[in-house]
PDB file of C-alpha atoms in Angstrom:
ATOM      1  CA  MET J   1     111.857 119.287  75.132  1.00 72.00           C
ATOM      2  CA  SER J   2     114.563 119.126  77.788  1.00 92.00           C
ATOM      3  CA  LEU J   3     113.418 117.553  81.054  1.00 95.00           C
ATOM      4  CA  ILE J   4     115.295 118.233  84.272  1.00 96.00           C
ATOM      5  CA  ASP J   5     115.136 115.657  87.071  1.00 97.00           C
ATOM      6  CA  MET J   6     113.987 116.930  90.462  1.00 96.00           C
ATOM      7  CA  GLU J   7     113.855 115.473  93.973  1.00 93.00           C
ATOM      8  CA  VAL J   8     111.947 116.346  97.128  1.00 89.00           C
ATOM      9  CA  HIS J   9     114.449 118.228  99.254  1.00 88.00           C
ATOM     10  CA  GLY J  10     112.372 119.285 102.276  1.00 83.00           C
ATOM     11  CA  SER J  11     109.613 121.562 103.461  1.00 83.00           C
ATOM     12  CA  ALA J  12     109.151 124.949 105.071  1.00 80.00           C
ATOM     13  CA  ALA J  13     106.332 126.574 106.993  1.00 77.00           C
ATOM     14  CA  VAL J  14     104.787 129.596 105.293  1.00 71.00           C
ATOM     15  CA  ALA J  15     103.523 131.440 108.374  1.00 64.00           C
ATOM     16  CA  ALA J  16     102.814 130.583 111.990  1.00 56.00           C
ATOM     17  CA  GLY J  17      99.334 129.150 112.398  1.00 60.00           C
ATOM     18  CA  ASP J  18      98.838 128.831 108.632  1.00 69.00           C
ATOM     19  CA  ASP J  19      97.818 125.513 107.068  1.00 79.00           C
ATOM     20  CA  GLN J  20     100.066 126.241 104.052  1.00 79.00           C
ATOM     21  CA  MET J  21     103.525 124.752 103.620  1.00 84.00           C
ATOM     22  CA  LEU J  22     106.140 124.889 100.917  1.00 83.00           C
ATOM     23  CA  LEU J  23     107.485 121.640  99.592  1.00 87.00           C
ATOM     24  CA  ILE J  24     110.999 122.283  98.372  1.00 88.00           C
ATOM     25  CA  LEU J  25     112.121 120.454  95.241  1.00 93.00           C
ATOM     26  CA  LYS J  26     115.746 120.578  94.156  1.00 94.00           C
ATOM     27  CA  GLU J  27     117.273 120.002  90.764  1.00 96.00           C
ATOM     28  CA  LYS J  28     119.250 116.716  90.815  1.00 96.00           C
ATOM     29  CA  GLY J  29     122.918 117.546  90.403  1.00 94.00           C
ATOM     30  CA  GLY J  30     122.135 121.272  90.402  1.00 93.00           C
ATOM     31  CA  GLU J  31     121.397 124.191  92.664  1.00 90.00           C
ATOM     32  CA  ARG J  32     117.954 125.412  91.566  1.00 93.00           C
ATOM     33  CA  ILE J  33     115.130 124.908  94.045  1.00 91.00           C
ATOM     34  CA  LEU J  34     111.438 125.002  93.309  1.00 92.00           C
ATOM     35  CA  PRO J  35     108.727 125.819  95.871  1.00 88.00           C
ATOM     36  CA  ILE J  36     105.428 123.929  95.693  1.00 89.00           C
ATOM     37  CA  MET J  37     102.622 125.330  97.869  1.00 85.00           C
ATOM     38  CA  THR J  38     100.448 122.749  99.607  1.00 86.00           C
ATOM     39  CA  SER J  39      98.532 122.057 102.782  1.00 84.00           C
ATOM     40  CA  ALA J  40     100.433 120.981 105.879  1.00 83.00           C
ATOM     41  CA  LYS J  41      98.577 117.628 105.804  1.00 85.00           C
ATOM     42  CA  ARG J  42      99.678 116.825 102.241  1.00 84.00           C
ATOM     43  CA  ALA J  43     103.236 117.960 102.977  1.00 83.00           C
ATOM     44  CA  MET J  44     103.430 115.620 105.971  1.00 82.00           C
ATOM     45  CA  LEU J  45     101.980 112.742 103.926  1.00 79.00           C
ATOM     46  CA  LEU J  46     104.568 113.296 101.221  1.00 80.00           C
ATOM     47  CA  LEU J  47     107.495 113.601 103.617  1.00 78.00           C
ATOM     48  CA  THR J  48     106.341 110.506 105.524  1.00 77.00           C
ATOM     49  CA  ARG J  49     106.090 108.609 102.235  1.00 75.00           C
ATOM     50  CA  LYS J  50     109.624 109.716 101.365  1.00 75.00           C
ATOM     51  CA  LEU J  51     110.924 108.363 104.675  1.00 72.00           C
ATOM     52  CA  LEU J  52     108.886 105.126 104.461  1.00 66.00           C
ATOM     53  CA  PRO J  53     108.856 104.197 100.762  1.00 58.00           C
ATOM     54  CA  VAL J  54     108.333 100.474 101.349  1.00 57.00           C
ATOM     55  CA  LEU J  55     105.158  99.086  99.804  1.00 56.00           C
ATOM     56  CA  VAL J  56     103.177  97.443 102.549  1.00 57.00           C
ATOM     57  CA  PRO J  57     100.836  94.468 101.968  1.00 59.00           C
ATOM     58  CA  VAL J  58      97.919  96.402 103.475  1.00 59.00           C
ATOM     59  CA  PRO J  59      97.435  99.798 101.814  1.00 61.00           C
ATOM     60  CA  LEU J  60      97.704 102.758 104.161  1.00 70.00           C
ATOM     61  CA  THR J  61      96.633 105.458 101.708  1.00 76.00           C
ATOM     62  CA  VAL J  62      94.688 105.838  98.486  1.00 80.00           C
ATOM     63  CA  THR J  63      98.022 106.058  96.654  1.00 81.00           C
ATOM     64  CA  ASP J  64      99.099 102.727  98.172  1.00 80.00           C
ATOM     65  CA  THR J  65      95.850 101.161  96.974  1.00 84.00           C
ATOM     66  CA  MET J  66      96.363 102.617  93.512  1.00 87.00           C
ATOM     67  CA  HIS J  67      99.949 101.324  93.470  1.00 85.00           C
ATOM     68  CA  LEU J  68      98.854  97.774  94.338  1.00 85.00           C
ATOM     69  CA  LEU J  69      96.045  97.839  91.769  1.00 89.00           C
ATOM     70  CA  LEU J  70      98.235  99.159  88.940  1.00 92.00           C
ATOM     71  CA  ARG J  71     100.932  96.571  89.713  1.00 89.00           C
ATOM     72  CA  LYS J  72      98.341  93.789  89.416  1.00 91.00           C
ATOM     73  CA  MET J  73      97.245  95.263  86.063  1.00 94.00           C
ATOM     74  CA  ASN J  74     100.881  95.463  84.874  1.00 94.00           C
ATOM     75  CA  ILE J  75     100.725  99.248  84.587  1.00 96.00           C
ATOM     76  CA  ARG J  76     103.870 101.177  85.469  1.00 95.00           C
ATOM     77  CA  ILE J  77     104.061 104.896  86.278  1.00 96.00           C
ATOM     78  CA  VAL J  78     106.963 106.138  84.148  1.00 96.00           C
ATOM     79  CA  ARG J  79     107.261 109.745  85.300  1.00 97.00           C
ATOM     80  CA  VAL J  80     105.540 112.648  86.969  1.00 97.00           C
ATOM     81  CA  GLU J  81     106.248 115.908  85.174  1.00 97.00           C
ATOM     82  CA  LEU J  82     105.611 119.360  86.602  1.00 96.00           C
ATOM     83  CA  MET J  83     103.912 120.991  83.639  1.00 95.00           C
ATOM     84  CA  ALA J  84     102.212 124.280  84.567  1.00 91.00           C
ATOM     85  CA  VAL J  85     101.519 126.792  87.305  1.00 88.00           C
ATOM     86  CA  LYS J  86      98.225 128.616  87.684  1.00 84.00           C
ATOM     87  CA  ASP J  87      97.048 130.879  90.499  1.00 79.00           C
ATOM     88  CA  GLY J  88      99.872 129.838  92.792  1.00 79.00           C
ATOM     89  CA  GLN J  89      99.367 126.116  92.202  1.00 86.00           C
ATOM     90  CA  PHE J  90     101.604 123.783  90.223  1.00 92.00           C
ATOM     91  CA  PHE J  91     100.099 120.996  88.140  1.00 95.00           C
ATOM     92  CA  THR J  92     101.652 117.755  86.929  1.00 96.00           C
ATOM     93  CA  LYS J  93     101.324 115.312  84.096  1.00 96.00           C
ATOM     94  CA  ILE J  94     101.439 111.637  85.068  1.00 96.00           C
ATOM     95  CA  VAL J  95     102.754 109.271  82.413  1.00 97.00           C
ATOM     96  CA  ALA J  96     102.057 105.530  82.694  1.00 97.00           C
ATOM     97  CA  ASP J  97     103.075 102.562  80.554  1.00 97.00           C
ATOM     98  CA  LYS J  98     101.101  99.400  79.813  1.00 96.00           C
ATOM     99  CA  ASP J  99     102.589  96.910  77.383  1.00 95.00           C
ATOM    100  CA  GLY J 100     104.738  99.565  75.693  1.00 95.00           C
ATOM    101  CA  GLN J 101     101.855 102.029  75.232  1.00 97.00           C
ATOM    102  CA  GLU J 102     102.109 105.348  77.118  1.00 96.00           C
ATOM    103  CA  TYR J 103      99.086 107.009  78.691  1.00 96.00           C
ATOM    104  CA  GLU J 104      98.976 110.505  80.196  1.00 96.00           C
ATOM    105  CA  VAL J 105      96.842 112.242  82.771  1.00 94.00           C
ATOM    106  CA  GLU J 106      97.364 116.005  82.701  1.00 93.00           C
ATOM    107  CA  MET J 107      96.563 118.740  85.200  1.00 93.00           C
ATOM    108  CA  CYS J 108      96.890 116.690  88.381  1.00 92.00           C
ATOM    109  CA  PRO J 109      97.614 118.980  91.375  1.00 92.00           C
ATOM    110  CA  ALA J 110     101.351 118.884  92.098  1.00 92.00           C
ATOM    111  CA  PRO J 111     101.136 117.631  95.701  1.00 90.00           C
ATOM    112  CA  ASP J 112      99.185 114.573  94.471  1.00 90.00           C
ATOM    113  CA  GLY J 113     101.656 114.067  91.633  1.00 93.00           C
ATOM    114  CA  LEU J 114     104.603 114.265  94.046  1.00 92.00           C
ATOM    115  CA  ILE J 115     103.042 111.666  96.348  1.00 88.00           C
ATOM    116  CA  ILE J 116     102.542 109.410  93.316  1.00 90.00           C
ATOM    117  CA  ALA J 117     106.161 109.932  92.190  1.00 92.00           C
ATOM    118  CA  ILE J 118     107.505 108.950  95.607  1.00 87.00           C
ATOM    119  CA  THR J 119     105.085 106.052  96.149  1.00 84.00           C
ATOM    120  CA  PHE J 120     105.776 104.593  92.700  1.00 88.00           C
ATOM    121  CA  GLY J 121     109.494 105.399  92.747  1.00 89.00           C
ATOM    122  CA  CYS J 122     109.312 106.980  89.319  1.00 93.00           C
ATOM    123  CA  ARG J 123     111.065 109.906  87.698  1.00 96.00           C
ATOM    124  CA  LEU J 124     110.045 113.402  88.849  1.00 97.00           C
ATOM    125  CA  CYS J 125     110.912 116.063  86.287  1.00 97.00           C
ATOM    126  CA  ILE J 126     110.163 119.492  84.863  1.00 97.00           C
ATOM    127  CA  GLU J 127     110.784 121.180  81.534  1.00 95.00           C
ATOM    128  CA  GLU J 128     113.879 123.388  81.593  1.00 95.00           C
ATOM    129  CA  GLU J 129     111.878 126.454  80.528  1.00 94.00           C
ATOM    130  CA  LEU J 130     109.335 126.112  83.365  1.00 93.00           C
ATOM    131  CA  LEU J 131     112.060 125.488  85.955  1.00 94.00           C
ATOM    132  CA  GLU J 132     113.990 128.522  84.748  1.00 92.00           C
ATOM    133  CA  ALA J 133     110.878 130.700  85.056  1.00 89.00           C
ATOM    134  CA  GLN J 134     109.784 129.400  88.482  1.00 90.00           C
ATOM    135  CA  TYR J 135     112.801 128.497  90.584  1.00 90.00           C
ATOM    136  CA  MET J 136     113.560 130.451  93.768  1.00 86.00           C
ATOM    137  CA  ARG J 137     116.413 132.884  93.291  1.00 84.00           C
ATOM    138  CA  LYS J 138     118.827 133.527  96.122  1.00 82.00           C
ATOM    139  CA  VAL J 139     119.013 137.264  96.919  1.00 84.00           C
ATOM    140  CA  GLY J 140     120.927 137.209 100.191  1.00 84.00           C
ATOM    141  CA  GLU J 141     122.658 134.987 102.704  1.00 83.00           C
ATOM    142  CA  ASN J 142     119.392 133.325 103.779  1.00 79.00           C
ATOM    143  CA  ALA J 143     116.871 135.070 101.528  1.00 78.00           C
ATOM    144  CA  TYR J 144     115.120 133.841  98.389  1.00 75.00           C
ATOM    145  CA  VAL J 145     112.626 135.356  95.969  1.00 81.00           C
ATOM    146  CA  MET J 146     109.723 133.353  94.525  1.00 74.00           C
ATOM    147  CA  ASN J 147     108.049 134.004  91.197  1.00 75.00           C
ATOM    148  CA  ILE J 148     104.746 135.780  91.848  1.00 75.00           C
ATOM    149  CA  SER J 149     102.825 133.171  89.828  1.00 73.00           C
ATOM    150  CA  SER J 150     103.759 130.433  92.326  1.00 71.00           C
ATOM    151  CA  VAL J 151     102.464 132.374  95.356  1.00 72.00           C
ATOM    152  CA  SER J 152      99.025 131.523  96.705  1.00 68.00           C
ATOM    153  CA  ARG J 153      96.134 133.981  96.476  1.00 76.00           C
ATOM    154  CA  SER J 154      95.964 134.396 100.266  1.00 74.00           C
ATOM    155  CA  MET J 155      99.679 135.223 100.398  1.00 74.00           C
ATOM    156  CA  LEU J 156      99.216 137.789  97.624  1.00 78.00           C
ATOM    157  CA  GLU J 157      96.312 139.371  99.503  1.00 81.00           C
ATOM    158  CA  ASP J 158      98.411 139.577 102.691  1.00 79.00           C
ATOM    159  CA  ALA J 159     101.324 141.085 100.761  1.00 80.00           C
ATOM    160  CA  LEU J 160      98.973 143.619  99.113  1.00 84.00           C
ATOM    161  CA  GLN J 161      97.632 144.709 102.498  1.00 86.00           C
ATOM    162  CA  HIS J 162     101.197 145.060 103.820  1.00 84.00           C
ATOM    163  CA  ALA J 163     102.255 147.083 100.752  1.00 82.00           C
ATOM    164  CA  VAL J 164      99.270 149.442 101.149  1.00 89.00           C
ATOM    165  CA  ASP J 165      99.869 149.784 104.912  1.00 89.00           C
ATOM    166  CA  SER J 166     103.514 150.682 104.294  1.00 87.00           C
ATOM    167  CA  GLU J 167     102.539 153.009 101.418  1.00 89.00           C
ATOM    168  CA  ASN J 168     104.547 151.033  98.865  1.00 85.00           C
ATOM    169  CA  TYR J 169     102.126 151.717  96.043  1.00 86.00           C
ATOM    170  CA  GLU J 170     104.368 150.435  93.250  1.00 87.00           C
ATOM    171  CA  VAL J 171     104.475 146.958  94.806  1.00 82.00           C
ATOM    172  CA  ALA J 172     100.771 147.206  95.710  1.00 85.00           C
ATOM    173  CA  SER J 173      99.968 147.932  92.067  1.00 87.00           C
ATOM    174  CA  LYS J 174     101.867 144.833  90.869  1.00 84.00           C
ATOM    175  CA  LEU J 175     100.194 142.644  93.469  1.00 83.00           C
ATOM    176  CA  LYS J 176      96.748 144.004  92.591  1.00 86.00           C
ATOM    177  CA  ALA J 177      97.420 143.350  88.892  1.00 85.00           C
ATOM    178  CA  GLU J 178      98.350 139.718  89.665  1.00 81.00           C
ATOM    179  CA  LEU J 179      95.219 139.236  91.774  1.00 83.00           C
ATOM    180  CA  ASP J 180      93.052 140.746  89.015  1.00 84.00           C
ATOM    181  CA  LYS J 181      94.721 138.481  86.439  1.00 80.00           C
ATOM    182  CA  ARG J 182      93.830 135.436  88.522  1.00 77.00           C
ATOM    183  CA  LYS J 183      90.114 136.284  88.589  1.00 79.00           C
ATOM    184  CA  GLY J 184      89.733 135.192  84.960  1.00 63.00           C
ATOM    185  CA  GLY J 185      91.282 132.377  83.003  1.00 53.00           C
ATOM    186  CA  SER J 186      90.930 128.625  82.968  1.00 45.00           C
ATOM    187  CA  ILE J 187      93.092 125.551  83.283  1.00 44.00           C
ATOM    188  CA  GLU J 188      92.858 125.038  79.528  1.00 45.00           C
ATOM    189  CA  GLU J 189      94.876 128.247  79.030  1.00 46.00           C
ATOM    190  CA  MET J 190      97.883 126.628  80.737  1.00 44.00           C
ATOM    191  CA  LYS J 191      98.311 123.800  78.233  1.00 45.00           C
TER     192      LYS J 191
END
């Protein structure tokens, strides 16, 4: 398993008036970028945490409280690993160490995992295969294409309506198939 290190690179608004934002992760020492869909509130929390990484004596967030508690218990977060994407949402695995023994928590929503990675100052990574399948590909001077599996359901529904309105039935068919695929399935299928 080849893990690629990532870093939070920035954010982008999805649409005017929408509560959704894209967190942009970038491959360390590389060019591939990975979009992570989240709420505007979580994006701002993460970006604020990135700018103010200092641990304060009085916890400001739940993650700060968790950080202080784990430090007192001599538990260290080793890495946060992006591990799966389902219905437009990335999930992470959080790996901790206590006295040389590793413990894992899987299927944590990616925005929470990213906040933990920044708060704890630990490694943020992704398997090469998942990054290769999900990174945004540049298709023009300022244009990128996202993998359909990392697009939110509401964005797919908007795109479907636009495709039908513009009579682009081939694209509409693909979007409809993705929406139908998302109706079934479980998180266990991702592992």
